[in-house]
Short mmCIF file of C-alpha atoms in Angstrom, two decimals:
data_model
loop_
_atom_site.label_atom_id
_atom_site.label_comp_id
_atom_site.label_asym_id
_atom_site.label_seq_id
_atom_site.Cartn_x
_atom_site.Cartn_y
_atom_site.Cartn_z
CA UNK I 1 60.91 -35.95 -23.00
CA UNK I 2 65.04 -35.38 -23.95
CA UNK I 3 66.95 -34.91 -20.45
CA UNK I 4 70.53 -34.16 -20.72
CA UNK I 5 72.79 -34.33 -17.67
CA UNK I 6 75.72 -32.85 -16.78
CA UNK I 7 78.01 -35.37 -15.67
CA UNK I 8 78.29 -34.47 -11.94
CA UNK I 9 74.92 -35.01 -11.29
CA UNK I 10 73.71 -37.23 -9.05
CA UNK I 11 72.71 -41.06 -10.15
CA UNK I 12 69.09 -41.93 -10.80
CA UNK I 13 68.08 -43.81 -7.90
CA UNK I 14 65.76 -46.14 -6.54
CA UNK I 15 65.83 -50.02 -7.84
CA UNK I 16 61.84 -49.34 -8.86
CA UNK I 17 63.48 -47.08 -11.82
CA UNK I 18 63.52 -49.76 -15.04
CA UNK I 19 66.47 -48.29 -16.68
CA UNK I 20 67.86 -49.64 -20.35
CA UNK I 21 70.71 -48.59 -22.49
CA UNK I 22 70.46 -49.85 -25.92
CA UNK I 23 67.42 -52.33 -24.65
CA UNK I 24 70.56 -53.52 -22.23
CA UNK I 25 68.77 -53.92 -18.65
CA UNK I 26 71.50 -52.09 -16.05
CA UNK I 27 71.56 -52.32 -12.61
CA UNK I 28 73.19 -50.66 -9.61
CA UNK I 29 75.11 -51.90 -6.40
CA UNK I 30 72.60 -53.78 -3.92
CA UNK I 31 74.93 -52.66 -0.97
CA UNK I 32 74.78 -48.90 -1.38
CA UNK I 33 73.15 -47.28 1.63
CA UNK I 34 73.00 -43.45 0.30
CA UNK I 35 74.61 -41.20 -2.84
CA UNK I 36 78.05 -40.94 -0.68
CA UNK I 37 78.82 -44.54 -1.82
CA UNK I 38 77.49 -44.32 -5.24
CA UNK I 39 78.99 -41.55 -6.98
CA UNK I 40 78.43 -42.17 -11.02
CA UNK I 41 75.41 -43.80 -12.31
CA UNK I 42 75.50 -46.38 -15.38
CA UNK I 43 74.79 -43.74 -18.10
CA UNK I 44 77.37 -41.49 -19.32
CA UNK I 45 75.91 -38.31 -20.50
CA UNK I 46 78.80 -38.43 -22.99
CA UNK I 47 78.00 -41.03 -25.34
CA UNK I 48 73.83 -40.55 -25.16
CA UNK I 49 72.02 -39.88 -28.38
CA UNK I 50 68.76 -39.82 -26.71
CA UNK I 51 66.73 -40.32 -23.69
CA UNK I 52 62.89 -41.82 -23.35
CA UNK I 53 61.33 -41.00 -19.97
CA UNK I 54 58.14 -41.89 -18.56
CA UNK I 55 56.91 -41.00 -15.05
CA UNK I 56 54.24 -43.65 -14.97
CA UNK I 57 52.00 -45.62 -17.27
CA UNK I 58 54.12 -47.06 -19.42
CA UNK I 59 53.84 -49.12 -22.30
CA UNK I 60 53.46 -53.22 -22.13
CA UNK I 61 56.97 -53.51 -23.95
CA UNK I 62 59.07 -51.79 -20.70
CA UNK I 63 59.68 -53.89 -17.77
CA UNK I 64 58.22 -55.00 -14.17
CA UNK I 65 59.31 -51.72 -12.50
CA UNK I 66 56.62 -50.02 -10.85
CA UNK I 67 57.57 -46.00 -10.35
CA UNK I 68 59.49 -45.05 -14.04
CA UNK I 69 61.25 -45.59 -17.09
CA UNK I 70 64.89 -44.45 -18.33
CA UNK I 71 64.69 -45.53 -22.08
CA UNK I 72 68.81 -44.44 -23.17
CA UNK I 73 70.16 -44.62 -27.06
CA UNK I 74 73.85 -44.36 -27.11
CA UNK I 75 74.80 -42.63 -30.07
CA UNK I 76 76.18 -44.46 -33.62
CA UNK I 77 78.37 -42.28 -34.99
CA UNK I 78 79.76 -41.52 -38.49
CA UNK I 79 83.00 -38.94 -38.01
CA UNK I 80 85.37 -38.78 -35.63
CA UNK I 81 84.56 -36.91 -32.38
CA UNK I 82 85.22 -36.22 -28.60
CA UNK I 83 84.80 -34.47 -25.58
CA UNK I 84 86.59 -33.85 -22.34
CA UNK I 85 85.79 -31.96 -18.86
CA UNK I 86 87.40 -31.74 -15.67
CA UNK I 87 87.20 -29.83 -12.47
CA UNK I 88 88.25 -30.41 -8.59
CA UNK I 89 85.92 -33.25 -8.22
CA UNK I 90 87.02 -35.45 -11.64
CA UNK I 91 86.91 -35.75 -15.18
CA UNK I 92 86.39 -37.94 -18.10
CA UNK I 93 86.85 -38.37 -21.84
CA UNK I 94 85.04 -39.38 -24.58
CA UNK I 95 85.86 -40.53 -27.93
CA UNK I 96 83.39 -41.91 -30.94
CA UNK I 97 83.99 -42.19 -34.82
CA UNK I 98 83.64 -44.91 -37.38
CA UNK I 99 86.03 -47.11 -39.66
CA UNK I 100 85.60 -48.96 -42.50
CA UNK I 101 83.28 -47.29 -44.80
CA UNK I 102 81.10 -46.54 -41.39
CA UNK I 103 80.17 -50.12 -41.30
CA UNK I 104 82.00 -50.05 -37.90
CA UNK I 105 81.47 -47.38 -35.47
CA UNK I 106 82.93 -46.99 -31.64
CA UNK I 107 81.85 -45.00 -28.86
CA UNK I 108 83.73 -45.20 -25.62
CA UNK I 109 84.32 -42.97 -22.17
CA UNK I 110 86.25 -43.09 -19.16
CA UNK I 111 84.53 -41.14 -16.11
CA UNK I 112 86.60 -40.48 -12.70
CA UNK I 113 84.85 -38.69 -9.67
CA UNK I 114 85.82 -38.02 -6.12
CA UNK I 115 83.18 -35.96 -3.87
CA UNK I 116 85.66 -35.27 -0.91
CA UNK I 117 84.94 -31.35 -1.20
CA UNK I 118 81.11 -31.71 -0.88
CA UNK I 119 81.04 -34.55 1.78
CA UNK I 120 83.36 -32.28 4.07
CA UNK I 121 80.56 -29.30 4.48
CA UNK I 122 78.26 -32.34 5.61
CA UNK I 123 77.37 -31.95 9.59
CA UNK I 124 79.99 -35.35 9.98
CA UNK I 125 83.09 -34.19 9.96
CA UNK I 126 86.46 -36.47 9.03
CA UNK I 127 88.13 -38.15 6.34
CA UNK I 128 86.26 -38.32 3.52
CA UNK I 129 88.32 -40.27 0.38
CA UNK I 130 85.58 -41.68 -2.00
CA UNK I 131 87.38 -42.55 -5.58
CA UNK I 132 84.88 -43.42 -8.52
CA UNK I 133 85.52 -45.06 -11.82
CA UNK I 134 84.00 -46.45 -14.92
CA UNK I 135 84.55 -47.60 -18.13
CA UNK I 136 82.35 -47.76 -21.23
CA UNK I 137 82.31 -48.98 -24.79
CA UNK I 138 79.72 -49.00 -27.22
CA UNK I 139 80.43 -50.72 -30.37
CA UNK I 140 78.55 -51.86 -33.54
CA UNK I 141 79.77 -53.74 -37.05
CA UNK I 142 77.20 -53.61 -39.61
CA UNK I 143 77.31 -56.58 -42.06
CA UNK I 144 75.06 -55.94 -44.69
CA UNK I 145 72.01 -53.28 -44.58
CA UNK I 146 70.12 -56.34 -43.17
CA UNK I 147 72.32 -57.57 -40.34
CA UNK I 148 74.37 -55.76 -37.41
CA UNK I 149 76.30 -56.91 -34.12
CA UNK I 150 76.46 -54.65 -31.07
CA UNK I 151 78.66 -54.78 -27.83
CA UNK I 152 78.48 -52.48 -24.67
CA UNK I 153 80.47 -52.81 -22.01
CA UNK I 154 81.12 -51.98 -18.60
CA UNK I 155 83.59 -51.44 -15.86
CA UNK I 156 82.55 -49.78 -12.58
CA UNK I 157 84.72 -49.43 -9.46
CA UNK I 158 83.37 -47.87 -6.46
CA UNK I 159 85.77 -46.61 -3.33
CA UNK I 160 84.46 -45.33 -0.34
CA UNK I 161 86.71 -44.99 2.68
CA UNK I 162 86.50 -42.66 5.67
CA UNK I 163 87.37 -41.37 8.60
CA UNK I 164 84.80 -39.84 11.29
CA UNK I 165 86.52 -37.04 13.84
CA UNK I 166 83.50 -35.15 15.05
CA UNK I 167 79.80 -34.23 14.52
CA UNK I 168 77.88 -31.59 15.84
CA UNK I 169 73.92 -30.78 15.46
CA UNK I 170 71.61 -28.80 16.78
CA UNK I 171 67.82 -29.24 17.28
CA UNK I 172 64.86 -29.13 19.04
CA UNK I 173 62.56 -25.95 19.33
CA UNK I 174 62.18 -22.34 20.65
CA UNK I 175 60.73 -23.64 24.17
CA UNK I 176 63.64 -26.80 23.89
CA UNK I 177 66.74 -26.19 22.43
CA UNK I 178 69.32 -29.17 22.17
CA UNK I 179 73.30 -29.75 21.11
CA UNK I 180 74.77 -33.40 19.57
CA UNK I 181 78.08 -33.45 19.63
CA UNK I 182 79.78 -36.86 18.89
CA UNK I 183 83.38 -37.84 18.78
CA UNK I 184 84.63 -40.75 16.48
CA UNK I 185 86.92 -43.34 16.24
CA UNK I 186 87.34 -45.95 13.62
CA UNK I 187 87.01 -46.23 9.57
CA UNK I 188 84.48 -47.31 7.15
CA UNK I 189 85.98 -48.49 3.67
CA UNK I 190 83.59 -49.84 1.25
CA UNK I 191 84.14 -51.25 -2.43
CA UNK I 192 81.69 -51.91 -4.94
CA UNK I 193 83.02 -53.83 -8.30
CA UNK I 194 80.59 -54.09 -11.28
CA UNK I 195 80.80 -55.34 -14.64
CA UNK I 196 77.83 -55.79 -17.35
CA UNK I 197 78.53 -57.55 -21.04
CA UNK I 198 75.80 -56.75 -23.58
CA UNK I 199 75.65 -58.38 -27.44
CA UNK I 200 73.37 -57.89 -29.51
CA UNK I 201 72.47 -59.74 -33.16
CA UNK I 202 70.34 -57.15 -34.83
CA UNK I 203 68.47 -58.72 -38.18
CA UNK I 204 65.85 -56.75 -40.89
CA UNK I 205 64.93 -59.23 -43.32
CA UNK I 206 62.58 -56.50 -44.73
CA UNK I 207 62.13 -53.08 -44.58
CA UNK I 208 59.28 -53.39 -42.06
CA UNK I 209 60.58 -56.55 -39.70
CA UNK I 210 62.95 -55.87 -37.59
CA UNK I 211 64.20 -58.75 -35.63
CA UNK I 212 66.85 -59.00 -31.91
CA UNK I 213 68.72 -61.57 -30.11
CA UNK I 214 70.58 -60.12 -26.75
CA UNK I 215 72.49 -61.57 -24.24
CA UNK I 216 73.63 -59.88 -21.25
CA UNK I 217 75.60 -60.46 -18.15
CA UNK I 218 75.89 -58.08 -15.05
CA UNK I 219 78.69 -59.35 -12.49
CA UNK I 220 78.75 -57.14 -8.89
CA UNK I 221 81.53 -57.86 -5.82
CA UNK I 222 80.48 -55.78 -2.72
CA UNK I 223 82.12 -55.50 0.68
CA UNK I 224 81.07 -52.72 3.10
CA UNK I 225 83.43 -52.79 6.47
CA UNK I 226 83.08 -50.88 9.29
CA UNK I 227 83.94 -50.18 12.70
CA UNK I 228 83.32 -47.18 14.48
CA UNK I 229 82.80 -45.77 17.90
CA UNK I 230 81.50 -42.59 19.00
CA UNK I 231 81.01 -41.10 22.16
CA UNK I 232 78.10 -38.51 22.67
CA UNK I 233 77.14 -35.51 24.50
CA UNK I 234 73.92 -34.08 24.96
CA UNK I 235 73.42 -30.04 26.01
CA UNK I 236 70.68 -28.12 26.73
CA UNK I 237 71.69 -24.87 25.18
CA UNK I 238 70.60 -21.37 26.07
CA UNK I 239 67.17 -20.02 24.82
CA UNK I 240 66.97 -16.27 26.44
CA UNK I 241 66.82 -13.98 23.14
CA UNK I 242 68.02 -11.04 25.57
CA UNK I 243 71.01 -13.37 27.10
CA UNK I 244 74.65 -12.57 26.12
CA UNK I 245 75.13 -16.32 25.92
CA UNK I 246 72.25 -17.36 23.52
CA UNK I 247 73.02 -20.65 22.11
CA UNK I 248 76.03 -21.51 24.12
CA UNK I 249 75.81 -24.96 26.43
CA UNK I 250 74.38 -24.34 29.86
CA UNK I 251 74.16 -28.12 30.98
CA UNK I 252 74.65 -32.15 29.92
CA UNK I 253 71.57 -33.56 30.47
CA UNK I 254 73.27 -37.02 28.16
CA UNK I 255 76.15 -38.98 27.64
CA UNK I 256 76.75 -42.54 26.30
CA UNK I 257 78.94 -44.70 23.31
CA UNK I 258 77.72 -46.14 20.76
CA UNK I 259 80.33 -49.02 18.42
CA UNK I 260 78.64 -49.67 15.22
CA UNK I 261 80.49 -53.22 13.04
CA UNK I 262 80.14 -54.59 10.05
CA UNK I 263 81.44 -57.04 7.73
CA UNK I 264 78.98 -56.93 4.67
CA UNK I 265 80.08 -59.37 1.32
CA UNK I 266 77.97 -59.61 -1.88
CA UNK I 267 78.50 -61.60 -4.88
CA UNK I 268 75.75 -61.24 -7.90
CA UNK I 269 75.83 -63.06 -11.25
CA UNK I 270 72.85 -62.06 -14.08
CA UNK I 271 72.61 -63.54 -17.11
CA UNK I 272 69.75 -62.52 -20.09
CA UNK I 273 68.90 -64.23 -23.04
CA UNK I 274 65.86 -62.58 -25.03
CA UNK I 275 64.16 -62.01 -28.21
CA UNK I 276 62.54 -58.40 -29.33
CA UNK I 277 60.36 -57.92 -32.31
CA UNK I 278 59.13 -55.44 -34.58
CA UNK I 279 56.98 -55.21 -37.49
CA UNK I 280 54.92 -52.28 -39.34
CA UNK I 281 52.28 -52.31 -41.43
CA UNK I 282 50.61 -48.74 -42.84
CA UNK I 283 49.11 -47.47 -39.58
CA UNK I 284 49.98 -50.35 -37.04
CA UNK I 285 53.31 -51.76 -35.58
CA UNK I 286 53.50 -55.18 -33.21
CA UNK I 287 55.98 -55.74 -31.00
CA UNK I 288 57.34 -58.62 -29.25
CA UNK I 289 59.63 -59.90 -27.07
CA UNK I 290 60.60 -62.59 -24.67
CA UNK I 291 63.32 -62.57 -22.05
CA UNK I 292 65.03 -65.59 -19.91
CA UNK I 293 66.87 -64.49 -16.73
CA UNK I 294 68.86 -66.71 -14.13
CA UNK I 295 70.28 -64.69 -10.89
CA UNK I 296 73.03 -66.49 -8.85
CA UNK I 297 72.96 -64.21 -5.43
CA UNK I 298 75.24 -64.66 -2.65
CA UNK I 299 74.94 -62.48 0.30
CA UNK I 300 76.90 -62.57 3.57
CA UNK I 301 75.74 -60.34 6.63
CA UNK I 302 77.52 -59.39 9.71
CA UNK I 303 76.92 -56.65 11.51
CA UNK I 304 75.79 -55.51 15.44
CA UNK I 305 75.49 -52.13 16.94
CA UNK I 306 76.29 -51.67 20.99
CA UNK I 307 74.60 -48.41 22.57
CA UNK I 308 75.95 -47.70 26.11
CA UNK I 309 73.80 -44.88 28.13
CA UNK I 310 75.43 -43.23 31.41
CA UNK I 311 77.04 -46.51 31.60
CA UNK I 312 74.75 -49.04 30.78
CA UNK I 313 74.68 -51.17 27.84
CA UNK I 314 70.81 -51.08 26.10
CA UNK I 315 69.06 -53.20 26.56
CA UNK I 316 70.05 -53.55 30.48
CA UNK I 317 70.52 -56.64 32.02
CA UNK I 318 72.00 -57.15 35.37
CA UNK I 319 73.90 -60.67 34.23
CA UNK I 320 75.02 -60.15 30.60
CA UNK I 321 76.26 -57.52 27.95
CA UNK I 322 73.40 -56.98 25.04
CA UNK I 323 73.80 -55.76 21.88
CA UNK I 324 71.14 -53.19 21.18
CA UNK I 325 71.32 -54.58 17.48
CA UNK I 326 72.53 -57.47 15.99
CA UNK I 327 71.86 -58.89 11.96
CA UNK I 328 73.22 -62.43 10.82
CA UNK I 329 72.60 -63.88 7.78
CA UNK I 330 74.11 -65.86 5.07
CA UNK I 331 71.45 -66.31 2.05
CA UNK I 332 71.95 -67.83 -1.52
CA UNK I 333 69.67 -67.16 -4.50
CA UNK I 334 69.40 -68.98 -7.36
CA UNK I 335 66.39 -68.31 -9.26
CA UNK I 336 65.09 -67.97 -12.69
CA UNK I 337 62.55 -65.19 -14.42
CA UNK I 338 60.98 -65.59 -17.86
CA UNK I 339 59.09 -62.52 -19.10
CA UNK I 340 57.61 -61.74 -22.40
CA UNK I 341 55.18 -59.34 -23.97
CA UNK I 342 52.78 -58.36 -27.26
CA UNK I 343 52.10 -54.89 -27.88
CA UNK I 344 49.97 -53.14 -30.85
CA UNK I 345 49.88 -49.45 -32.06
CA UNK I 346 47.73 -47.83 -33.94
CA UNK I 347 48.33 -44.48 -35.47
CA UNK I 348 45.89 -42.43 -37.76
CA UNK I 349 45.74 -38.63 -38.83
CA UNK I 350 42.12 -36.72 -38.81
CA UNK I 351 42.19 -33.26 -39.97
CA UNK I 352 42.87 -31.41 -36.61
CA UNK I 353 45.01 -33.97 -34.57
CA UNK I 354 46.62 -37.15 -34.30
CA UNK I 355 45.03 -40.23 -33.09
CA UNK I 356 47.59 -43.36 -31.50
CA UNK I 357 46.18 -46.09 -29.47
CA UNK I 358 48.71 -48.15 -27.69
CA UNK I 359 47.24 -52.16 -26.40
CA UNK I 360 49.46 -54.78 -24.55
CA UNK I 361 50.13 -57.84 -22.29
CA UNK I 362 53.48 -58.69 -20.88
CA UNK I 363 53.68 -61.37 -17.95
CA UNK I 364 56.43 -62.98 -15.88
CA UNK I 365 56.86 -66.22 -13.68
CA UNK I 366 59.70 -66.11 -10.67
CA UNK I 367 60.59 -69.69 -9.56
CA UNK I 368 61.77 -68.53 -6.27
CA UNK I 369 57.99 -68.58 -5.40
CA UNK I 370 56.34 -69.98 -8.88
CA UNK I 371 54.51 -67.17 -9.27
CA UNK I 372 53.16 -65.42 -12.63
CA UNK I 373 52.16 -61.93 -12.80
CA UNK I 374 49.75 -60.68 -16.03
CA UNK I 375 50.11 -57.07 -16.40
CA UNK I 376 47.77 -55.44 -19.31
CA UNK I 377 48.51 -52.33 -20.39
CA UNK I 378 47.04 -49.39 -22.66
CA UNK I 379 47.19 -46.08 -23.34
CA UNK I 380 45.32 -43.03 -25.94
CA UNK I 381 47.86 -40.27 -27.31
CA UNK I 382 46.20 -37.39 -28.97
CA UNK I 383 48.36 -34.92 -30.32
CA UNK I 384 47.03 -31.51 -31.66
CA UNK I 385 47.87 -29.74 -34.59
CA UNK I 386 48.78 -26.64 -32.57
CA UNK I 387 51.97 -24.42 -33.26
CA UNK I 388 53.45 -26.05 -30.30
CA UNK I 389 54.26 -29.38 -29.71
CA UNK I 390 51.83 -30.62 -27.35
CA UNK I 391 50.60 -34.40 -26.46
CA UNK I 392 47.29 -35.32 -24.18
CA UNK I 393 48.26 -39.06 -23.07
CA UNK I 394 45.69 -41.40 -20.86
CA UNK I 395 47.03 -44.52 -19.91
CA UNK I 396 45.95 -47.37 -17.73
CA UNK I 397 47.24 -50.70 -16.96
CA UNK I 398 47.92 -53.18 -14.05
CA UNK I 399 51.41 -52.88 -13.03
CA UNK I 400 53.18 -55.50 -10.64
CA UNK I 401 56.73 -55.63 -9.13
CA UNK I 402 58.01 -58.53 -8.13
CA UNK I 403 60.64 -58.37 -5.85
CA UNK I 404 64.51 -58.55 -6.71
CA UNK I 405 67.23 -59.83 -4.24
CA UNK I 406 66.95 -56.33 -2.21
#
């Protein structure tokens, strides 16, 4: 399946999504709570050449994600080319070509993104000044026909600051009809700094062997701030259809404050060091690969919520002032993974369709809790020789996700 996206779209989410560039493992901020803090995903739509994606069932050689996988090619190009947008909520430019006889061939893009226009028709209103920005650069040198040397790189800087004023909903049903309406004080500013460092040794001692050594580092600063107050009040609002007044206020039935705080820090440090394989023979291909990862995690949490109700602080007590919600912690992980897998293909022709069976193993061991997972994995592909292009897949496998720092 090819998916191209237009670069305003919104990032792929969810940390059960394995996502690769270039077989480059990327990752995404750990503090983000929603798509208002995270405006740009990794990829840049710019620079793709292609785009593998499987909803589920997926071959041994992908990783320990459960849900999906994003399989992304940048391109390698051969002639100088470009591209460049822009419109009220950023831009970004793109540039690729080749030197040297196209043994040396660049392809880099600069992304900037502010969503201030569509976060101000949100219920919320305030403030809004979110600023996105990225960098990325995708290089490769070919020696000989036999060996070439990759780099992709990555800056990512991640503003979110704002302001709350007021906020004003309306729910409940026919029979119960109810007004929100919250004033604010206070700011939230949030900054999320990532950087990820790929190279990549690719050797083909023979037309059929293909051989690659990566190493990778992903570095990610997070701090997420906050204070803010608001004060609610809750209306019962008028429900006669034949009233003059129909959905205007007729009494407060609720008030109270509420002071949300935070002071949220985050230091991450990934490094990979692994080995993929390939080799093809007339109707098979093996593939291999083995992967060592140390994570260096350092997470600081500090943050409380106080919830005040006609002028009690909840959860009453008649001596002290509770907190209705209060979250300390101060963890460091250091850990190490080492993953690897074996995979076999098989692909044959009959005379009305084509046959590909699809057998594998990978496993992993966490030291946090010396554990190791065996995951087997296969799948049948039988594609017809019909006019249109159409695949019958059955795949099975066991599938385990161990978990990451959050």
């Amino acid at each position: 399946l090819m998916i191209r996206r237009h670069p305003s779209s919104p990032p792929f989410p969810s940390t059960t999504l394995f996502r690769s560039v270039n077989d480059i493992e990327v990752y995404r901020p750990f503090l983000v709570r929603s798509g208002q803090q995270e405006g740009l995903s990794f990829i840049n739509s710019d620079m793709v050449g292609s785009i593998l994606f499987s909803a589920g069932g997926f071959d041994a050689k992908y990783g320990d994600k459960m849900s999906s996988v994003l399989d992304i090619r940048y391109k390698k190009p051969y002639k100088f080319g470009g591209s460049f947008y822009g419109s009220l909520m950023g831009g970004g430019i793109h540039l690729e070509g080749s030197a040297d006889k196209s043994l040396f061939t660049y392809n880099v893009g600069i992304r900037y993104k502010t969503n201030s226009y569509m976060l101000n028709s949100l219920d919320t209103k305030g403030d809004y000044k979110p600023n996105f920005f990225d960098y990325q650069g995708f290089f490769s040198y070919e020696f000989s026909e036999k060996v070439s040397l990759n780099l992709l790189t990555n800056i990512s800087q991640n503003n979110y600051f704002f302001i709350p004023q007021t906020r004003e909903t309306s729910f409940g049903t026919v029979n119960e009809a109810l007004k929100l309406k919250i004033y604010f004080d206070g700011q939230e500013l949030d900054r999320f700094t990532s950087g990820t460092e790929a190279l990549s040794l690719i050797i083909k001692p023979k037309s059929n062997l293909k051989l690659s050594f990566i190493s990778s580092t992903f570095q990610s600063y997070e701090r997420e701030n906050y204070d803010i107050m608001g004060q609610y009040f809750l209306n019962e609002l008028d429900k006669d259809l034949g009233s003059d007044n129909l959905g205007d206020s007729l009494m407060n039935i609720g008030v109270g404050t509420f002071l949300n705080h935070a002071r949220n820090n985050l230091d991450a440090n990934i490094y990979n060091f692994y080995h993929k394989g390939s080799l093809k023979t007339n109707k098979q291909l093996f593939e291999w690969g083995g992967k060592w990862q140390y994570e260096a995690i350092d997470n600081q949490i500090s943050e409380w919520q106080m919830m005040d109700s006609a002028g009690y602080s909840l959860p009453y007590s008649d001596t002290i002032v509770n907190l209705y919600y209060v979250l300390k912690a101060n963890n460091n992980a250091i850990s190490n993974r080492i993953s690897g897998y074996f995979q076999d293909s098989y692909n044959n022709s009959f005379n009305k369709f084509n046959l590909k069976l699809i057998g594998g193993i990978r496993s992993q061991y966490w030291s946090f809790n010396n554990q190791t997972v065996v995951s087997p994995r296969g799948a049948i592909i039988i594609s017809p020789f019909w006019e249109r292009d159409i695949q019958f897949r059955f795949s099975s496998g066991y599938y385990y996700q161990m978990p990451f720092f959050k």
